[in-house]
Tab-separated table of C-alpha atoms in Angstrom:
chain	number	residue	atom	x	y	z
J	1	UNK	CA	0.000	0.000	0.000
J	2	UNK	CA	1.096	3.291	-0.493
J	3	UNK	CA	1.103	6.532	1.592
J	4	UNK	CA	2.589	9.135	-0.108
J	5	UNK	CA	6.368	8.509	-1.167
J	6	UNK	CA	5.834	5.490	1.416
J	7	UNK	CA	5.088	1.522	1.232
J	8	UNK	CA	2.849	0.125	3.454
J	9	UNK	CA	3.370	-2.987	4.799
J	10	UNK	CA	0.116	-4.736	5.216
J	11	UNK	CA	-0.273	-6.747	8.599
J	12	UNK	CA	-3.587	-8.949	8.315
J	13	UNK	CA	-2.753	-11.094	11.030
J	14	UNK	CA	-2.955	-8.013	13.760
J	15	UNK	CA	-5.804	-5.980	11.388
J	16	UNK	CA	-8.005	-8.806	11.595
J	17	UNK	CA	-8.064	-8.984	15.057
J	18	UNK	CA	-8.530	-5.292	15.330
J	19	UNK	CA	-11.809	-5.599	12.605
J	20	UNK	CA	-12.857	-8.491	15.142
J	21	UNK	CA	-13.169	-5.973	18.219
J	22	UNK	CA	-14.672	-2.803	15.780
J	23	UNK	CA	-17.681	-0.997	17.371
J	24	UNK	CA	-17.386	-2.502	20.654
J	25	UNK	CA	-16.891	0.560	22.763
J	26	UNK	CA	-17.169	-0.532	26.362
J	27	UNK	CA	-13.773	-2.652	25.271
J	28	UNK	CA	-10.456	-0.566	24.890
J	29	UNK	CA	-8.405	-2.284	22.432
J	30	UNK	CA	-4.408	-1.947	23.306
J	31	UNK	CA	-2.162	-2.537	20.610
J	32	UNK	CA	1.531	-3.511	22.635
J	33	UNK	CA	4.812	-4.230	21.273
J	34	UNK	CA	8.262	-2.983	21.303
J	35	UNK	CA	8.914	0.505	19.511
J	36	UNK	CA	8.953	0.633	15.495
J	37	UNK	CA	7.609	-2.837	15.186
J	38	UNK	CA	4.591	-1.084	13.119
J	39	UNK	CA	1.486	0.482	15.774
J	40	UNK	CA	0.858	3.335	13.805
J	41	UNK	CA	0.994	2.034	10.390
J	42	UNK	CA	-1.250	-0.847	11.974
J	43	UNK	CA	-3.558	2.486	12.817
J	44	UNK	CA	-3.219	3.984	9.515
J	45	UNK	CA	-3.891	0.253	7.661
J	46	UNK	CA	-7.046	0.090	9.765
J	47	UNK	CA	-8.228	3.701	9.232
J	48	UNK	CA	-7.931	3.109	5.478
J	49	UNK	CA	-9.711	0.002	5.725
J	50	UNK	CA	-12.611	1.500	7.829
J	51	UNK	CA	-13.029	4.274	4.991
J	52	UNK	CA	-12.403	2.223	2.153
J	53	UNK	CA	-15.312	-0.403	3.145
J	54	UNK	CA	-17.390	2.920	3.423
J	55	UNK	CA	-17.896	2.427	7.446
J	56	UNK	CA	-16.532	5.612	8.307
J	57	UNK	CA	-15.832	8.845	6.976
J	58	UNK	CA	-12.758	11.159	7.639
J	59	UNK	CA	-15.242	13.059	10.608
J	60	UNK	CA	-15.446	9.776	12.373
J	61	UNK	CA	-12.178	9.292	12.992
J	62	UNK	CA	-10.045	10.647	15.894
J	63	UNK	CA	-6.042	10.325	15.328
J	64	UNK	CA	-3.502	11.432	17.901
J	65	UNK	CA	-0.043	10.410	18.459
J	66	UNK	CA	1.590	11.783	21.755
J	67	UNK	CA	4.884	11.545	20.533
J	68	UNK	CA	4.222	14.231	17.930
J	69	UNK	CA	5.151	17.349	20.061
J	70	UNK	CA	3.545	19.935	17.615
J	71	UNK	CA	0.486	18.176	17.863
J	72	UNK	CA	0.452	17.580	21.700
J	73	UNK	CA	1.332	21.602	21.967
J	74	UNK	CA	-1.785	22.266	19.886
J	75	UNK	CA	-3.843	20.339	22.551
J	76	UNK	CA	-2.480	21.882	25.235
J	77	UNK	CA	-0.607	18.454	26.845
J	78	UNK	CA	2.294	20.128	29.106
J	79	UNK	CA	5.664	18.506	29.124
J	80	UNK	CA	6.919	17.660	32.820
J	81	UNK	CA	10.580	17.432	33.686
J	82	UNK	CA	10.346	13.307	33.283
J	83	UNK	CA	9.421	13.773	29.912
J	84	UNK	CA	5.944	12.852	30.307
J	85	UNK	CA	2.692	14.963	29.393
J	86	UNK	CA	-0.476	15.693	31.838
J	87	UNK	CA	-3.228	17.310	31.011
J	88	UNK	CA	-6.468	14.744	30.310
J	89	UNK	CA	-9.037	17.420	30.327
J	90	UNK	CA	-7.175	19.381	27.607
J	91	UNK	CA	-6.806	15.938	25.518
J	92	UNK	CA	-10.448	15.020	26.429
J	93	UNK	CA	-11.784	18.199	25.677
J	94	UNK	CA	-9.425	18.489	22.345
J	95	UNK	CA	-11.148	14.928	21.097
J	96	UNK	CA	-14.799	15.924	22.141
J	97	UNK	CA	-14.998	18.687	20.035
J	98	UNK	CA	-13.798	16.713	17.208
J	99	UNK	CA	-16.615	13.936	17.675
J	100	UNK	CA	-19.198	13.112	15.109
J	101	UNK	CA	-22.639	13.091	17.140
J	102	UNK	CA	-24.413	11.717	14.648
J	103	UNK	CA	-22.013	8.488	14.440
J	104	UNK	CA	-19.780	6.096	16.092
J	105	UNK	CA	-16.614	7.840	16.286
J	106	UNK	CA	-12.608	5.632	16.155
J	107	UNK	CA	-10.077	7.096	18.846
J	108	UNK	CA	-6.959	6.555	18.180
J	109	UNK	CA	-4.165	6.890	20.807
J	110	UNK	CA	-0.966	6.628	20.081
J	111	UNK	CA	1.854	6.231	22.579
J	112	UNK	CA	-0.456	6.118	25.287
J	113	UNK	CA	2.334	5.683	27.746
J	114	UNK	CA	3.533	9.165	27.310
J	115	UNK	CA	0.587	10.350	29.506
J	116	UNK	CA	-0.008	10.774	32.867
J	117	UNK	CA	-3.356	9.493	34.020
J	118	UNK	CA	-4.106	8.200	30.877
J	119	UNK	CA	-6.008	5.596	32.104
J	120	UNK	CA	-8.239	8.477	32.824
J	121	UNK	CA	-9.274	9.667	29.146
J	122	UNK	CA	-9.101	5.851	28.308
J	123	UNK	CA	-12.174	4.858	30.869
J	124	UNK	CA	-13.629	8.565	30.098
J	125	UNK	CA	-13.643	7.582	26.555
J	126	UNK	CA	-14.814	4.313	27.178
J	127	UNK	CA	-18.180	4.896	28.743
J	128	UNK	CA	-19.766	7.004	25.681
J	129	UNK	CA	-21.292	4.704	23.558
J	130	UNK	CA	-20.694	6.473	20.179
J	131	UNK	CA	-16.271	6.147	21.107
J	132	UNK	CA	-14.613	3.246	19.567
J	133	UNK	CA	-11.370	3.323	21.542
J	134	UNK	CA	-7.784	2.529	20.196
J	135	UNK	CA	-4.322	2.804	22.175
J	136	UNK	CA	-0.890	2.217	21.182
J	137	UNK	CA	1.744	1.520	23.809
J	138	UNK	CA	5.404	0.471	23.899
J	139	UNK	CA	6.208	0.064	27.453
J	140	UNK	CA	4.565	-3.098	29.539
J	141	UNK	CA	4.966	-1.888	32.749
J	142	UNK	CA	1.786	0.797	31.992
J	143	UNK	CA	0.006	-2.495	33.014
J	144	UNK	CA	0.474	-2.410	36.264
J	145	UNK	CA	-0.668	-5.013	38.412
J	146	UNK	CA	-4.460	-2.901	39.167
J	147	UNK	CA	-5.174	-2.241	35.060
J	148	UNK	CA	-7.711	-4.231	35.057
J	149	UNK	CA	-9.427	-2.937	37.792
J	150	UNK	CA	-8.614	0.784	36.750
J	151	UNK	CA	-10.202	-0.328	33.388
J	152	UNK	CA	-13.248	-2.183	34.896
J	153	UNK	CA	-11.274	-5.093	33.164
J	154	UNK	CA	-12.762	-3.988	30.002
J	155	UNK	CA	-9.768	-3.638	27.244
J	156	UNK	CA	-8.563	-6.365	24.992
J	157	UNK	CA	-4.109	-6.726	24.337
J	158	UNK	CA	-3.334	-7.097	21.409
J	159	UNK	CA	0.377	-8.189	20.998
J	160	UNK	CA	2.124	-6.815	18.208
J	161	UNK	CA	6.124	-7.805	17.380
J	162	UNK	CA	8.361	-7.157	14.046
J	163	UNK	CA	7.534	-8.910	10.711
J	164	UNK	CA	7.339	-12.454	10.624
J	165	UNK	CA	9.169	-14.478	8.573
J	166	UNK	CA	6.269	-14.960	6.538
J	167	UNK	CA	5.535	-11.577	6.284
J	168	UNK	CA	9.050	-10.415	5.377
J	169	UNK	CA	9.000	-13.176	2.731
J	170	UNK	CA	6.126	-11.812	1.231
J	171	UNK	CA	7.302	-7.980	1.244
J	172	UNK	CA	10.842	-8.314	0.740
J	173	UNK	CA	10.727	-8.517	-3.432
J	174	UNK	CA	8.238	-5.839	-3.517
J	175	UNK	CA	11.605	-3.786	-2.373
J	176	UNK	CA	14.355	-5.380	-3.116
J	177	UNK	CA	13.141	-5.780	-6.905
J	178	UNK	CA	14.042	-2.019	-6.865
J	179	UNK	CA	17.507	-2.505	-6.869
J	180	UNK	CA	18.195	-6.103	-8.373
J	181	UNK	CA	19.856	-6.388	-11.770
J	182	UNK	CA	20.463	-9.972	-12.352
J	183	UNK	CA	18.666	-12.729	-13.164
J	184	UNK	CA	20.242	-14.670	-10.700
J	185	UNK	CA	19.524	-12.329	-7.734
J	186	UNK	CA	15.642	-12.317	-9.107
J	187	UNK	CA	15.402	-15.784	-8.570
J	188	UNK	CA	16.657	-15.406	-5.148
J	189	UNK	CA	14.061	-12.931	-4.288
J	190	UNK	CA	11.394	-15.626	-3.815
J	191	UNK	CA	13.646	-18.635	-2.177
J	192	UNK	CA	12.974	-19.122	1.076
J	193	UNK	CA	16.560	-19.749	2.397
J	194	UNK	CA	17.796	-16.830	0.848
J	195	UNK	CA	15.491	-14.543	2.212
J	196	UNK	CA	15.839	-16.451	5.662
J	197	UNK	CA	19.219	-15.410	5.888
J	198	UNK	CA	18.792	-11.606	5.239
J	199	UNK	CA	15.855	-11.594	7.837
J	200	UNK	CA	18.186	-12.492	10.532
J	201	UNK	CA	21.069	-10.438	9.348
J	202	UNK	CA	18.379	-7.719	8.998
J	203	UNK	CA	15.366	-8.287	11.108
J	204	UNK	CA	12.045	-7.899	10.670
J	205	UNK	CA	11.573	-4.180	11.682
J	206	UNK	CA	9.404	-2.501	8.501
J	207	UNK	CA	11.359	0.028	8.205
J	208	UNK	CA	15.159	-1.668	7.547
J	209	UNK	CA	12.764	-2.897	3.636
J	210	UNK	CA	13.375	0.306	2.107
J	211	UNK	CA	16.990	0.554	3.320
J	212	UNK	CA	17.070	-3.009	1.418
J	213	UNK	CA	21.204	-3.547	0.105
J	214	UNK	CA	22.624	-1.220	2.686
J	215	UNK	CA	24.074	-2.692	5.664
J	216	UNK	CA	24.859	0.395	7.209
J	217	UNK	CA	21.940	2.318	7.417
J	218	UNK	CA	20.509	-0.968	8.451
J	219	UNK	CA	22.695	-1.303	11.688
J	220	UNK	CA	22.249	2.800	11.781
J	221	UNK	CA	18.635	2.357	12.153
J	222	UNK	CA	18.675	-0.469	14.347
J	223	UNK	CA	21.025	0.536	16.927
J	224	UNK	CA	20.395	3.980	16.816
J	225	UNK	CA	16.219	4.681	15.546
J	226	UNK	CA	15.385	0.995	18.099
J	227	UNK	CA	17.638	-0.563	20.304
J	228	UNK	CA	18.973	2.757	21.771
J	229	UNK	CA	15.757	4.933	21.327
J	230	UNK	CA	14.324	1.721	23.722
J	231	UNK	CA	17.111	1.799	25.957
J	232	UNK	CA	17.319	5.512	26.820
J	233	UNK	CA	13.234	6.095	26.721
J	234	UNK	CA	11.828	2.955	28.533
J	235	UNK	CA	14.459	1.408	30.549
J	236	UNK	CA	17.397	4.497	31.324
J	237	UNK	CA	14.313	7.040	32.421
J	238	UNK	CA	12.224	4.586	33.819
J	239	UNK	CA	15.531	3.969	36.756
J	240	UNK	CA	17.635	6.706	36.803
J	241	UNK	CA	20.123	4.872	35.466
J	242	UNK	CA	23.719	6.651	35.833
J	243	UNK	CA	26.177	3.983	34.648
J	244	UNK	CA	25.183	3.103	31.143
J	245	UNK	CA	27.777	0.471	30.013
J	246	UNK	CA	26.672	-1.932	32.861
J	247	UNK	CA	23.420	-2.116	31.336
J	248	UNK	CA	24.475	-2.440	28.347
J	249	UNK	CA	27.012	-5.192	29.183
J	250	UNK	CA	24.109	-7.042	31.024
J	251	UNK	CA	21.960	-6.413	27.247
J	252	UNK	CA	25.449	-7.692	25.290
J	253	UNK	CA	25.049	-10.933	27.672
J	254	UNK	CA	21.823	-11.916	26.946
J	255	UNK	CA	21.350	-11.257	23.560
J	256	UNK	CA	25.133	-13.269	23.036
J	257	UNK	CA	23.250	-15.942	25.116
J	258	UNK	CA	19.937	-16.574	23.525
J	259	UNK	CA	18.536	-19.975	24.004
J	260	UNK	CA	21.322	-20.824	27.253
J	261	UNK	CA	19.895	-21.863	30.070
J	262	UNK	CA	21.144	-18.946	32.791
J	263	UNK	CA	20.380	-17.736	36.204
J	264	UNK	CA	20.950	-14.376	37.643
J	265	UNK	CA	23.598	-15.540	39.415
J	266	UNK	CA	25.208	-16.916	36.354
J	267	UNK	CA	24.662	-13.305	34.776
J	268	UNK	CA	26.335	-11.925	37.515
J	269	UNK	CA	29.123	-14.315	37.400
J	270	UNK	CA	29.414	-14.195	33.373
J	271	UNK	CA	29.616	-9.834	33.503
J	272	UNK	CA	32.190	-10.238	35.870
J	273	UNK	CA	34.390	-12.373	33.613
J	274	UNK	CA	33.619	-9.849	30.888
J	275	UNK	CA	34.953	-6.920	33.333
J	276	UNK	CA	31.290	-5.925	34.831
J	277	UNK	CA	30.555	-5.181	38.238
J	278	UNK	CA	26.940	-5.755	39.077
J	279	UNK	CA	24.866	-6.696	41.362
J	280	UNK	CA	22.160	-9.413	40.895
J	281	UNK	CA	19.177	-7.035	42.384
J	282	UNK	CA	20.432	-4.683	39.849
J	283	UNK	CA	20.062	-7.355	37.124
J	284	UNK	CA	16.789	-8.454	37.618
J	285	UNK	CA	15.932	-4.498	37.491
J	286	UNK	CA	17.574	-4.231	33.951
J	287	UNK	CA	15.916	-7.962	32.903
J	288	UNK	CA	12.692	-6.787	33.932
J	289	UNK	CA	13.076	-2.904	32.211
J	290	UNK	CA	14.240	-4.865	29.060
J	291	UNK	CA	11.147	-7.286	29.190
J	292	UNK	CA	9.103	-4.561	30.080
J	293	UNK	CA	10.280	-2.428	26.452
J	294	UNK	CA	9.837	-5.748	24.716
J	295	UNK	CA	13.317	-6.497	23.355
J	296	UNK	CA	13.107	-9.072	25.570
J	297	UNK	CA	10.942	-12.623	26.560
J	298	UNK	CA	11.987	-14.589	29.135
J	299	UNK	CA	10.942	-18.664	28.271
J	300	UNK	CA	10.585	-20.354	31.979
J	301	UNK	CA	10.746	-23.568	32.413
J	302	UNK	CA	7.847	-26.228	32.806
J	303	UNK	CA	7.762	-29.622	34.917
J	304	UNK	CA	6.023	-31.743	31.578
J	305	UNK	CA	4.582	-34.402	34.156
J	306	UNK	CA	4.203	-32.402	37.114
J	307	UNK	CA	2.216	-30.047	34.571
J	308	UNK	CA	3.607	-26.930	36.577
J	309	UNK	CA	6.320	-24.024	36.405
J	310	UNK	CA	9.601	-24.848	37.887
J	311	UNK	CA	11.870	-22.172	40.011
J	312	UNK	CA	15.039	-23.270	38.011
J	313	UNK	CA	17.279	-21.458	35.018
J	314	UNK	CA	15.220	-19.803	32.547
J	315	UNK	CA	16.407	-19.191	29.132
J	316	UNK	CA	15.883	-15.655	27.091
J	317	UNK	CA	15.599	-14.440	23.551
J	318	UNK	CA	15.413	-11.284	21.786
J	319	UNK	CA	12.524	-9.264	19.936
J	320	UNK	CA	14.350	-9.108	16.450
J	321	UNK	CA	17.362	-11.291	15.597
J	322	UNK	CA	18.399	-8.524	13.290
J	323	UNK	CA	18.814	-5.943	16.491
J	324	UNK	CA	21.012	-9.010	18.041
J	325	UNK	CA	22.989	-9.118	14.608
J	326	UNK	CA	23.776	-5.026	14.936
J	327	UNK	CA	24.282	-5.201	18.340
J	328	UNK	CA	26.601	-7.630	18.731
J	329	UNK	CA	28.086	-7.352	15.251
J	330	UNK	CA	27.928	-11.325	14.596
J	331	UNK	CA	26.634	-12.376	11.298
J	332	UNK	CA	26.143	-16.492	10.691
J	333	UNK	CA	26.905	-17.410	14.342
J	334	UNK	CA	25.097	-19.508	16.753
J	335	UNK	CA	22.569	-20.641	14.145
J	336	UNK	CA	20.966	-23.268	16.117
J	337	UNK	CA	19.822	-20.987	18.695
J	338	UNK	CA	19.112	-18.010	16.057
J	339	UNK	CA	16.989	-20.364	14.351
J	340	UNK	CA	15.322	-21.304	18.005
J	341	UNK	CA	14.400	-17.680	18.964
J	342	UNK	CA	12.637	-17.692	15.675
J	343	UNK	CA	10.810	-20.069	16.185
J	344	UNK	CA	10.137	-19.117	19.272
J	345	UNK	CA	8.543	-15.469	18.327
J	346	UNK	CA	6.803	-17.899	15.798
J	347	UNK	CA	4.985	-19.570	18.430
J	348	UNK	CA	4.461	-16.515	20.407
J	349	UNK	CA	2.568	-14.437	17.266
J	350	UNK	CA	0.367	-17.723	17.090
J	351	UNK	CA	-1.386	-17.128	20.461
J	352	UNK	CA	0.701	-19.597	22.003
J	353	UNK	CA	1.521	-19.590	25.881
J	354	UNK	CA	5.649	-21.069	25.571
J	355	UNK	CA	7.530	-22.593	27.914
J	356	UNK	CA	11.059	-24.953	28.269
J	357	UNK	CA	10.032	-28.553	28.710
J	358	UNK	CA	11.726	-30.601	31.322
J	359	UNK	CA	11.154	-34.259	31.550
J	360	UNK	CA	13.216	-37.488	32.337
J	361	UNK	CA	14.152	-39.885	30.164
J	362	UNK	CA	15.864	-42.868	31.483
J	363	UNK	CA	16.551	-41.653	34.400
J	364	UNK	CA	17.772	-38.349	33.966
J	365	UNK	CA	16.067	-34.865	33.350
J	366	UNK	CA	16.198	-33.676	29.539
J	367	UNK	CA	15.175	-30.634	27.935
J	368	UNK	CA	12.145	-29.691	24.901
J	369	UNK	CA	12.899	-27.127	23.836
J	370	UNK	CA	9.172	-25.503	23.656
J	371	UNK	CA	6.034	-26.414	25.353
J	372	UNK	CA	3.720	-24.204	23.583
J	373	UNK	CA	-0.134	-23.822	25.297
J	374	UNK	CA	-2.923	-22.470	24.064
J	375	UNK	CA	-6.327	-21.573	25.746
J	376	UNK	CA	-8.538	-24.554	25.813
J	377	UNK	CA	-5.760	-26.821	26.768
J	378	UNK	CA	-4.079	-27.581	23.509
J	379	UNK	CA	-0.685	-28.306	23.867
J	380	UNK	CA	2.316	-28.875	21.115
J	381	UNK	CA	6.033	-29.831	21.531
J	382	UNK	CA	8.664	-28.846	19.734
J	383	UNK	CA	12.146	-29.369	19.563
J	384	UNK	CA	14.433	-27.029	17.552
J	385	UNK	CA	17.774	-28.194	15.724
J	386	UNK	CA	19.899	-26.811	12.670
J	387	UNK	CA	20.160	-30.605	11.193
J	388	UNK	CA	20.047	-33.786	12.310
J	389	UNK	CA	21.382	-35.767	9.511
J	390	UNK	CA	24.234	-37.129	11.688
J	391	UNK	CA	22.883	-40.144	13.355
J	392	UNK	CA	23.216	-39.439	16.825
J	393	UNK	CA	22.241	-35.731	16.644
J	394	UNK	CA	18.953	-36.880	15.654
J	395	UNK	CA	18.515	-39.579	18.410
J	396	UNK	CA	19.492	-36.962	20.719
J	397	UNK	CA	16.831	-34.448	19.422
J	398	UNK	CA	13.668	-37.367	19.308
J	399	UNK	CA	14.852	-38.541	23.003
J	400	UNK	CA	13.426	-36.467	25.043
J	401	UNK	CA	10.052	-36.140	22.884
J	402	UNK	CA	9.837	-39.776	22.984
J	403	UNK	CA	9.561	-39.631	26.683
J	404	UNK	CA	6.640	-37.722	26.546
J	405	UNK	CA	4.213	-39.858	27.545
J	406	UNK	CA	1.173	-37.765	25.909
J	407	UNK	CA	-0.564	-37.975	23.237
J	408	UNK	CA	-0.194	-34.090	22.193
J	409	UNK	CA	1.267	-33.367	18.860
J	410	UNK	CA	5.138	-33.787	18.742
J	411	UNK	CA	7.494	-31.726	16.438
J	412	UNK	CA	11.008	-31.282	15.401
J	413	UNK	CA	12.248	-28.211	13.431
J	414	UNK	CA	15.256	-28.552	11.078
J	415	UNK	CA	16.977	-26.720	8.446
J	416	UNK	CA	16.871	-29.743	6.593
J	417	UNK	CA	14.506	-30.633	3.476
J	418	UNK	CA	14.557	-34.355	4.433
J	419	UNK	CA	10.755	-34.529	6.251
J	420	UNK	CA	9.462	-37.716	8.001
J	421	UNK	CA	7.375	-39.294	10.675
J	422	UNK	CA	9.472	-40.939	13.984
J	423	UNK	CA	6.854	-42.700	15.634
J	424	UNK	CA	4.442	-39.981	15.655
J	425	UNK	CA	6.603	-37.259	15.670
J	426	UNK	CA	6.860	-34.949	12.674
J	427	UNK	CA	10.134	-33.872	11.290
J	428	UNK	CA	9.636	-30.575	9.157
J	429	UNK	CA	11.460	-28.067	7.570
J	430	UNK	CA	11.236	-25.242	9.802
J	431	UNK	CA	11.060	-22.515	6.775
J	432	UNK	CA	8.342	-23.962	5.533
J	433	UNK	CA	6.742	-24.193	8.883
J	434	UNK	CA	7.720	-20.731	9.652
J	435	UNK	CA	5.978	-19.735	6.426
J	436	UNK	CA	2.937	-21.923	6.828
J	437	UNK	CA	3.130	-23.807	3.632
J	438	UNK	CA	1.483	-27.044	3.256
């Protein structure tokens, strides 16, 4: 789609479940995610589609983003000396002049976080019946424990993360095609492996398409435009923090450790080999900032008989593997577990509750690598592995699957194009899982 001099990436997934909540306005509909993964052009994809299907016209709809500072001045928002805005009556009184009394009317919020009270103008909003309500917001910890009740428990999360792999295979060519010369390099627009290994040199944030071919602005906009926009807005403000290169040594660690097993302790013990003096209280305050701004998800891990959580290492992995690549400057290394945290993001964009398996197997405690859970109590394995055409790499992988004495659905994910059935549990090629192809 275009807008302007710009390309729209469409995102049906996260529109549809938008349409599926339209013109229900006693339920506040939250779009979350970490910053640049696409919120507002998810607003401005559903604004177009409410006026192209002719159910709204341009009076019906409502569209404010906090971050814009001309447009906060104009409502009269006042920036306080944490760099947040008050003033709900100004907002509230701003948007009910602009309403359509004659119609249902689409608020749009974006960057909620940025306000004080906003909970406020949300539940203010909320109780006219002619206010479809929509709110952006990049920061989790602006659901605090007592949302719910604050909201009357009436708002609906929606989840929002960087392209999929599916998606970026989908949207790449339309770029890319741009700037290709060859015949060759057409081909490769539209093969799956090729494209796989650009999205995790690359990511899947929108925006690093039309930088397609130039590594550099690439890792510009990713360190500079995400990873340290995140750091310095959600988790540097949000503590006070003073000494910048321990958390970014603790954000080096985990991101160079995706898919390890680690405690706090061993974080502690790991930045201290690396020259970094800090404390584990003041890790679990970065962890929990980092999860908070949604470059991070921590994957705990699960008792598979004992069908319960278990207080033991967890394991991390990172929003965008491209953001990993420019952080750390690695490009082709530790494959099995890049491959893993896709997956795992995968699993998490398909509604899926994920956690590390634990289970024994002849007498000793083994590891799947996902136990994913969705509402209803439907529950899939899976274990993740680069290849297993050696022999003993594959027993290794089936083992602790096979000891899974369920009768859920069992899967392992390889690089490999060599598919097959081991006693009920299906080997598949994990691109083509990733992009849904039967």
């Amino acid at each position: 789609m275009q807008n302007g001099s710009e390309i729209i990436i469409g995102r049906p997934q996260y529109l549809e479940q938008l349409k599926k909540w339209k013109n229900q306005p006693d339920l506040i509909k939250i779009i979350t995610g970490v910053r640049r993964c696409g919120k507002s052009k998810l607003f401005y994809l559903y604004q177009f589609d409410l006026l192209a299907n002719k159910e709204a016209d341009y009076s019906q709809i409502i569209n404010i983003n906090l971050e814009d500072r001309l447009m906060t001045r104009e409502i009269g928002l006042t920036l306080e000396a944490n760099n947040r805005l008050s003033g709900t009556d100004a907002l509230l009184d701003y948007i009910v002049k602009k309403l359509n009394p004659e119609k249902m009317n689409y608020v749009f919020l974006d960057e909620i976080q940025l306000l004080d009270d906003w909970q406020v103008v949300a539940n203010t909003l909320r109780l006219r019946d002619n206010i479809d309500v929509y709110l952006t917001g990049s920061n989790a910890y602006m659901f605090s424990s007592d949302l719910a009740n604050q909201l009357g428990g009436r708002y609906i999360e929606i989840k929002m993360q960087p392209l999929s792999f599916r998606e970026y295979f989908d949207a790449y060519p339309m770029f890319a095609q741009l700037y290709t010369r060859t015949r060759k390099d057409i081909e490769n627009l539209h093969h799956p492996a090729y494209l796989y290994s650009h999205y995790i040199k690359e990511g899947g944030f929108p925006q690093t398409l039309s930088l397609v071919y130039d590594k550099q602005l690439i890792n510009d906009y990713l360190m500079d435009t995400v990873y340290l926009n995140t750091i310095q807005k959600d988790v540097v403000r949000r503590f006070g923090i003073a000494d910048g290169n321990k958390l970014e040594g603790v954000v080096r660690y985990l991101f160079d450790n995706i898919g390890n097993e680690t405690s706090i302790r061993g974080i502690e013990r790991g930045l201290k080999s690396m020259g970094f003096s800090v404390s584990v209280p003041t890790i679990s305050q970065y962890i929990q900032g980092l999860e908070d701004s949604y470059l991070l998800y921590k994957c705990e891990p699960f008792d598979i008989k004992g069908k319960q959580l278990l207080e033991t290492n967890a394991k991390y992995y990172v929003a965008d593997i491209g953001l990993r690549t420019a952080l750390l400057g690695k490009e082709g290394a530790d494959s099995g577990h890049i491959l893993e945290n896709v997956v795992y993001l995968e699993l998490i964009r398909r509604g899926y509750k994920v956690s590390l398996g634990k289970v024994y197997s002849k007498g000793r405690l083994v590891e799947v690598d996902f136990v994913a859970t969705k509402s209803g109590g439907i529950v899939e394995y899976y274990q993740v592995s680069l290849s297993v055409q050696d022999t003993q790499t594959l027993e290794r992988e089936l083992e602790p699957l096979q000891a899974i004495d369920d009768n859920f659905p069992k899967f392992l994910l390889t690089m490999d194009y060599d598919e097959s059935d081991n006693k009920g549990i299906k080997h598949i090629n994990a691109l083509k899982w990733l992009l849904d192809f039967d």
